[in-house]
Tab-separated table of C-alpha atoms and ligand atoms in Angstrom:
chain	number	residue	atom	x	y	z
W	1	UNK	CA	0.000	0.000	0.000
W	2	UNK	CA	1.204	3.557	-0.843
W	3	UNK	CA	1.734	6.002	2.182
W	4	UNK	CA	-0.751	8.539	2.078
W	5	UNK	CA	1.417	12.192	1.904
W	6	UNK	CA	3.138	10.370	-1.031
W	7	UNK	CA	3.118	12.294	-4.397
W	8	UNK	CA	3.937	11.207	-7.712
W	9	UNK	CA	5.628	13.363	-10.572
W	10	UNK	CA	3.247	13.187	-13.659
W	11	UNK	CA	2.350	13.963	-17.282
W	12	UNK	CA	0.785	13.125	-20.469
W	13	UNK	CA	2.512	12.497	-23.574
W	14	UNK	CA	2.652	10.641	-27.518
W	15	UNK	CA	4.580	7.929	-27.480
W	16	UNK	CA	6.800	7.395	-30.413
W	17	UNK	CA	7.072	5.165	-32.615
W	18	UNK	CA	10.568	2.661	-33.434
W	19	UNK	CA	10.597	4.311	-37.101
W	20	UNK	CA	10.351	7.963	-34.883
W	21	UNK	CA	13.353	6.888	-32.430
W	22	UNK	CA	15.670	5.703	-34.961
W	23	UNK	CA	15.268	8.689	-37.344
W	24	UNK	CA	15.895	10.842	-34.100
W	25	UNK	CA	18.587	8.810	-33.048
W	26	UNK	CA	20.064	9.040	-36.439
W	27	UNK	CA	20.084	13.070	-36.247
W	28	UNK	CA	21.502	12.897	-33.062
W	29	UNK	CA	24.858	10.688	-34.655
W	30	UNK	CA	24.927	13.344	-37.472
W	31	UNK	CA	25.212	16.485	-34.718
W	32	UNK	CA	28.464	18.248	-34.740
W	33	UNK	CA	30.988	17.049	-32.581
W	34	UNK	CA	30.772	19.920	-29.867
W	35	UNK	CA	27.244	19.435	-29.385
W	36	UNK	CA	27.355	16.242	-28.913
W	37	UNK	CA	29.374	16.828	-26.216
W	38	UNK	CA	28.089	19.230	-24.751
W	39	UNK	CA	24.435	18.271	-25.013
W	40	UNK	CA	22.617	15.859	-22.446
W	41	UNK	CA	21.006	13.632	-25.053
W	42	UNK	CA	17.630	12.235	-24.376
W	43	UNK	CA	18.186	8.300	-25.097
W	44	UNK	CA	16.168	6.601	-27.651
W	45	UNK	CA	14.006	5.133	-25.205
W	46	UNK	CA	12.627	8.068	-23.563
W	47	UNK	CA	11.537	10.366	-26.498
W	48	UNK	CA	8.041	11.284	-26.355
W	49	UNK	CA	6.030	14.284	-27.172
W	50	UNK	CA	4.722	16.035	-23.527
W	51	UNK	CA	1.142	17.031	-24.030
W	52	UNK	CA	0.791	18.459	-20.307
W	53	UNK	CA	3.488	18.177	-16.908
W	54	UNK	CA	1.571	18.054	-14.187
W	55	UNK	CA	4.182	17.740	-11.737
W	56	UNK	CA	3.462	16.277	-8.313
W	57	UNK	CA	0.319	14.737	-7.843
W	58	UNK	CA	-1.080	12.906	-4.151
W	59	UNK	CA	-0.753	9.440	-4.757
W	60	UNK	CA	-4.278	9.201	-3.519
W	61	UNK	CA	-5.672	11.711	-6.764
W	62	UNK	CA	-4.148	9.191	-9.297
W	63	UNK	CA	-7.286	6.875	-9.330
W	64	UNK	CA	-9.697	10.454	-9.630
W	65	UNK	CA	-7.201	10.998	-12.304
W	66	UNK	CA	-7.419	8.288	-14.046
W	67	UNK	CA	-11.194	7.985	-14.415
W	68	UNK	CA	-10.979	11.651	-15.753
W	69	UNK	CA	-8.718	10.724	-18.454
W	70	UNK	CA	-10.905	7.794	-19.280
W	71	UNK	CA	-13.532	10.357	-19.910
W	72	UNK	CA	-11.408	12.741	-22.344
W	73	UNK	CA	-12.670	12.242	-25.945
W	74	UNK	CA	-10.477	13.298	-28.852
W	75	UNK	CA	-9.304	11.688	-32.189
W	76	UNK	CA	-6.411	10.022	-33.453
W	77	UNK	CA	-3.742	12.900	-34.575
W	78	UNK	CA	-1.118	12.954	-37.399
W	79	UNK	CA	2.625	12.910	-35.467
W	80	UNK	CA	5.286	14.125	-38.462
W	81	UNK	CA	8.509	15.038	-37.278
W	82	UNK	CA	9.931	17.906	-39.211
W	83	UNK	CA	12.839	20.564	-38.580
W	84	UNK	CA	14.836	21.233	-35.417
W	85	UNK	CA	14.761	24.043	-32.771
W	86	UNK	CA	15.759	25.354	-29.159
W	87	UNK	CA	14.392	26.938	-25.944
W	88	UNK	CA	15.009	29.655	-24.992
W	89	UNK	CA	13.707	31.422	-28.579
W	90	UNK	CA	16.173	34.069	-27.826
W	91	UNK	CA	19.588	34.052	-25.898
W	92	UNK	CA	21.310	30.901	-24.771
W	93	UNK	CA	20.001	27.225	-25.514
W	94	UNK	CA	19.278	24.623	-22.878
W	95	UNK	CA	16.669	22.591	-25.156
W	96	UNK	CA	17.069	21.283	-28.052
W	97	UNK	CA	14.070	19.954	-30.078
W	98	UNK	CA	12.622	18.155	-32.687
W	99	UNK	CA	9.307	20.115	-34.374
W	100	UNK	CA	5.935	18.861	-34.769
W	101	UNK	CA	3.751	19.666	-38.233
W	102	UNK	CA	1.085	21.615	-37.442
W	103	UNK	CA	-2.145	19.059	-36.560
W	104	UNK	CA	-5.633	20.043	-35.741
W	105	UNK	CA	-6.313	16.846	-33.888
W	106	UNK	CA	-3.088	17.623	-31.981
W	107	UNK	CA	-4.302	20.443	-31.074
W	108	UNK	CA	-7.413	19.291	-29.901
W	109	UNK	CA	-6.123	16.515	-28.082
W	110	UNK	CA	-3.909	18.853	-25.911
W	111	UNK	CA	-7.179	21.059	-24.964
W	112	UNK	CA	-9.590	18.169	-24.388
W	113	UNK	CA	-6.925	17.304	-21.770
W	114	UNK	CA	-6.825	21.062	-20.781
W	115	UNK	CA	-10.768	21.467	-19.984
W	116	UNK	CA	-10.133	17.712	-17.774
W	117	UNK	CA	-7.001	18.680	-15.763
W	118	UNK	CA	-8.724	21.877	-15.190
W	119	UNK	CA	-11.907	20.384	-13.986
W	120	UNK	CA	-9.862	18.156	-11.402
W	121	UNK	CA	-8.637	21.849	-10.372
W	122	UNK	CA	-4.841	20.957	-11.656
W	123	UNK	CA	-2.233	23.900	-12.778
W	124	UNK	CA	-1.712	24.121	-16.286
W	125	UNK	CA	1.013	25.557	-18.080
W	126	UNK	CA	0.469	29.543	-18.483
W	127	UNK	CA	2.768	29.083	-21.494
W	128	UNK	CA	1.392	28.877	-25.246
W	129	UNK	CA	1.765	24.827	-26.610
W	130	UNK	CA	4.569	24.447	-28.557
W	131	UNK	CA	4.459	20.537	-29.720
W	132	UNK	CA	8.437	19.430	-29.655
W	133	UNK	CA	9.936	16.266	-28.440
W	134	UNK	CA	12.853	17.318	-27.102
W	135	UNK	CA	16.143	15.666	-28.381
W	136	UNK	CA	18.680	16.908	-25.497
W	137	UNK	CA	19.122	18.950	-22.680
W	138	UNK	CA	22.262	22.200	-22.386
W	139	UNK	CA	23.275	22.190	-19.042
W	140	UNK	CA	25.289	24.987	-19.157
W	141	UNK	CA	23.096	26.800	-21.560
W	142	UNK	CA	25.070	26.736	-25.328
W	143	UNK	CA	25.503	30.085	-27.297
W	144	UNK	CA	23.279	30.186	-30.388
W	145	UNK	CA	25.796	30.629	-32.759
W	146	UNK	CA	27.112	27.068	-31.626
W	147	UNK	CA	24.442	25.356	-33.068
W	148	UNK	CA	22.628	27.921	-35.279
W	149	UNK	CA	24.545	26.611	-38.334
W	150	UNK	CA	23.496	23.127	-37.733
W	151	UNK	CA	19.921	23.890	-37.106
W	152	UNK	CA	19.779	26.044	-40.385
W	153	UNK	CA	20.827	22.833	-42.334
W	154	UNK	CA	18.200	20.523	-40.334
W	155	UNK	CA	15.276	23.046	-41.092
W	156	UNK	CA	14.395	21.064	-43.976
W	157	UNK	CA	14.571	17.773	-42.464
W	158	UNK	CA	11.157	15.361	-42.110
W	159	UNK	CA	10.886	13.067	-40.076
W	160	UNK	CA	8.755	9.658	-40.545
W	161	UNK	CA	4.518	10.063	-40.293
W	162	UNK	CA	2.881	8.071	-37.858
W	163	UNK	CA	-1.022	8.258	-37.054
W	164	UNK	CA	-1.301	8.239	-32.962
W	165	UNK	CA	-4.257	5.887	-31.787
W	166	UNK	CA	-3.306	6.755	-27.525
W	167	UNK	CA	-2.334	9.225	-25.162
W	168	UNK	CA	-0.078	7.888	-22.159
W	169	UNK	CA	0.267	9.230	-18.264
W	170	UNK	CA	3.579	8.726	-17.317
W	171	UNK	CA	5.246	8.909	-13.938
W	172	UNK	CA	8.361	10.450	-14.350
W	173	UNK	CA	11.054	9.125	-11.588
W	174	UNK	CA	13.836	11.200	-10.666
W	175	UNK	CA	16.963	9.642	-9.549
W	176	UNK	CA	20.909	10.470	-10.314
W	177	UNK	CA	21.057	10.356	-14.139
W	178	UNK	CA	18.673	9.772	-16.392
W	179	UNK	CA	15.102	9.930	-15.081
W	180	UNK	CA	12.740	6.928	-15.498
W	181	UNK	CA	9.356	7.240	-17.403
W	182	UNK	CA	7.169	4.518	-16.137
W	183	UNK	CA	3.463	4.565	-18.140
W	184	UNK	CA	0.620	4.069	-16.017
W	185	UNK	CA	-1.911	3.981	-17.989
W	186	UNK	CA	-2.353	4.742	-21.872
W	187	UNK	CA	-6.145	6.334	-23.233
W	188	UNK	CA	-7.306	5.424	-27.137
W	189	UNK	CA	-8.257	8.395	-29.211
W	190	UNK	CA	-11.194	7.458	-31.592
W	191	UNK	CA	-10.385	6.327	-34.885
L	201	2AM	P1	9.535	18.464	-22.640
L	201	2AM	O1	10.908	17.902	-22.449
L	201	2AM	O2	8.762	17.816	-23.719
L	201	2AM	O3	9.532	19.953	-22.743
L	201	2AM	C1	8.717	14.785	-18.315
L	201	2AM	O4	9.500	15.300	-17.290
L	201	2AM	C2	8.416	15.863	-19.323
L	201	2AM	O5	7.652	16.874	-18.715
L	201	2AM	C3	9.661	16.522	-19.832
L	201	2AM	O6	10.096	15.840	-20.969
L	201	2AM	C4	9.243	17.941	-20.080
L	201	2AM	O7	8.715	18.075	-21.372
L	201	2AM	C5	8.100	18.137	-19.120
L	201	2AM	N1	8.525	18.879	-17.932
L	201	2AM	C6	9.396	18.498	-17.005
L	201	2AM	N2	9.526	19.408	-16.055
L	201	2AM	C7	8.710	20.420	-16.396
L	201	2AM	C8	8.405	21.653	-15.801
L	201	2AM	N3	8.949	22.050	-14.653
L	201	2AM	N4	7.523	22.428	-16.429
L	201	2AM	C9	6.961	22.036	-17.585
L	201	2AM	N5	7.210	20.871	-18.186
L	201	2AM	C10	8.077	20.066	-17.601
């Protein structure tokens, strides 16, 4: 049995799929050699596209949780990789990303799950939703110019296509290195 005063660290995401991870993976062996150093590369394993964070939840909500998500409605959305970027938009990097195409049912998806994390009284994110998966992490922060060049040749890259049929809940476990993502439960979008 859980202790109660327990919390778990949360969110939603798109999977991807083994076509989506390789091509990744493959841009991430063609990166020049100082980013590649100096990046903290997601590994293959643990790319995914975050639809909300919800950060730490009371074990004791997950099951209210849960049944919400059963509840959420939306359709099966278009996932095509395409171009790379970075966070901050301006100043140093400390995320690197792979885009998203632009997808209504994407789009919907993330604010069906908006109106449901709201009605359980959850924070959202005040920021506007960018869909990236991101590829690596700059700890510290790179100049632009250090991987401006490489980004300008990636903006035409595409990624592989895939049609997603289920969002997933994750718990995301912290430790010392690379964090776990353990799903807990994965919701079908309608066909
Ligand atoms: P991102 O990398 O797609 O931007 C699991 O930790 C995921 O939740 C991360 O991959 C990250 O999404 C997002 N995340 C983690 N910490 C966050 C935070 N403090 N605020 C917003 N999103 C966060």
């Amino acid at each position: 049995m859980p202790k109660s005063g327990e919390s778990m660290r949360l969110f939603l995401a798109f999977e991807l799929a083994d076509v989506q991870r390789a091509a990744l993976d493959q841009l991430r062996r063609n990166a020049p050699l100082r980013l590649k150093q100096a990046a903290r590369w997601v590994p293959k394993e643990n790319l995914h596209l975050t639809l909300h964070f919800l950060g730490d939840l009371p074990r004791e909500k997950l099951s209210e949780l849960k049944e919400t998500l059963r509840t959420v409605e939306a359709g099966c959305a278009n996932l095509a990789l395409r171009a790379l970027g970075r966070f901050p938009r301006r100043g140093k990097a400390r995320v690197l990303w792979a885009g998203v195409a632009e997808d209504e049912a994407l789009r919907d998806c993330h604010e069906q799950l908006a109106r449901a994390l709201t009605r359980l009284d959850l924070p959202l994110s005040a920021a506007p939703f960018t869909p990236h998966i991101t590829l690596a992490r700059l700890r510290p922060p790179l100049e632009y110019a250090e991987l401006a060049g490489w980004l300008a040749e990636q903006a035409s890259w595409r990624g592989p296509r895939t049609l997603v049929s289920h969002f997933t809940l994750f718990e995301s476990q912290l430790g010392v290195g690379v964090p776990r993502y353990i799903p807990l439960a994965r919701y079908p979008l309608a066909q």
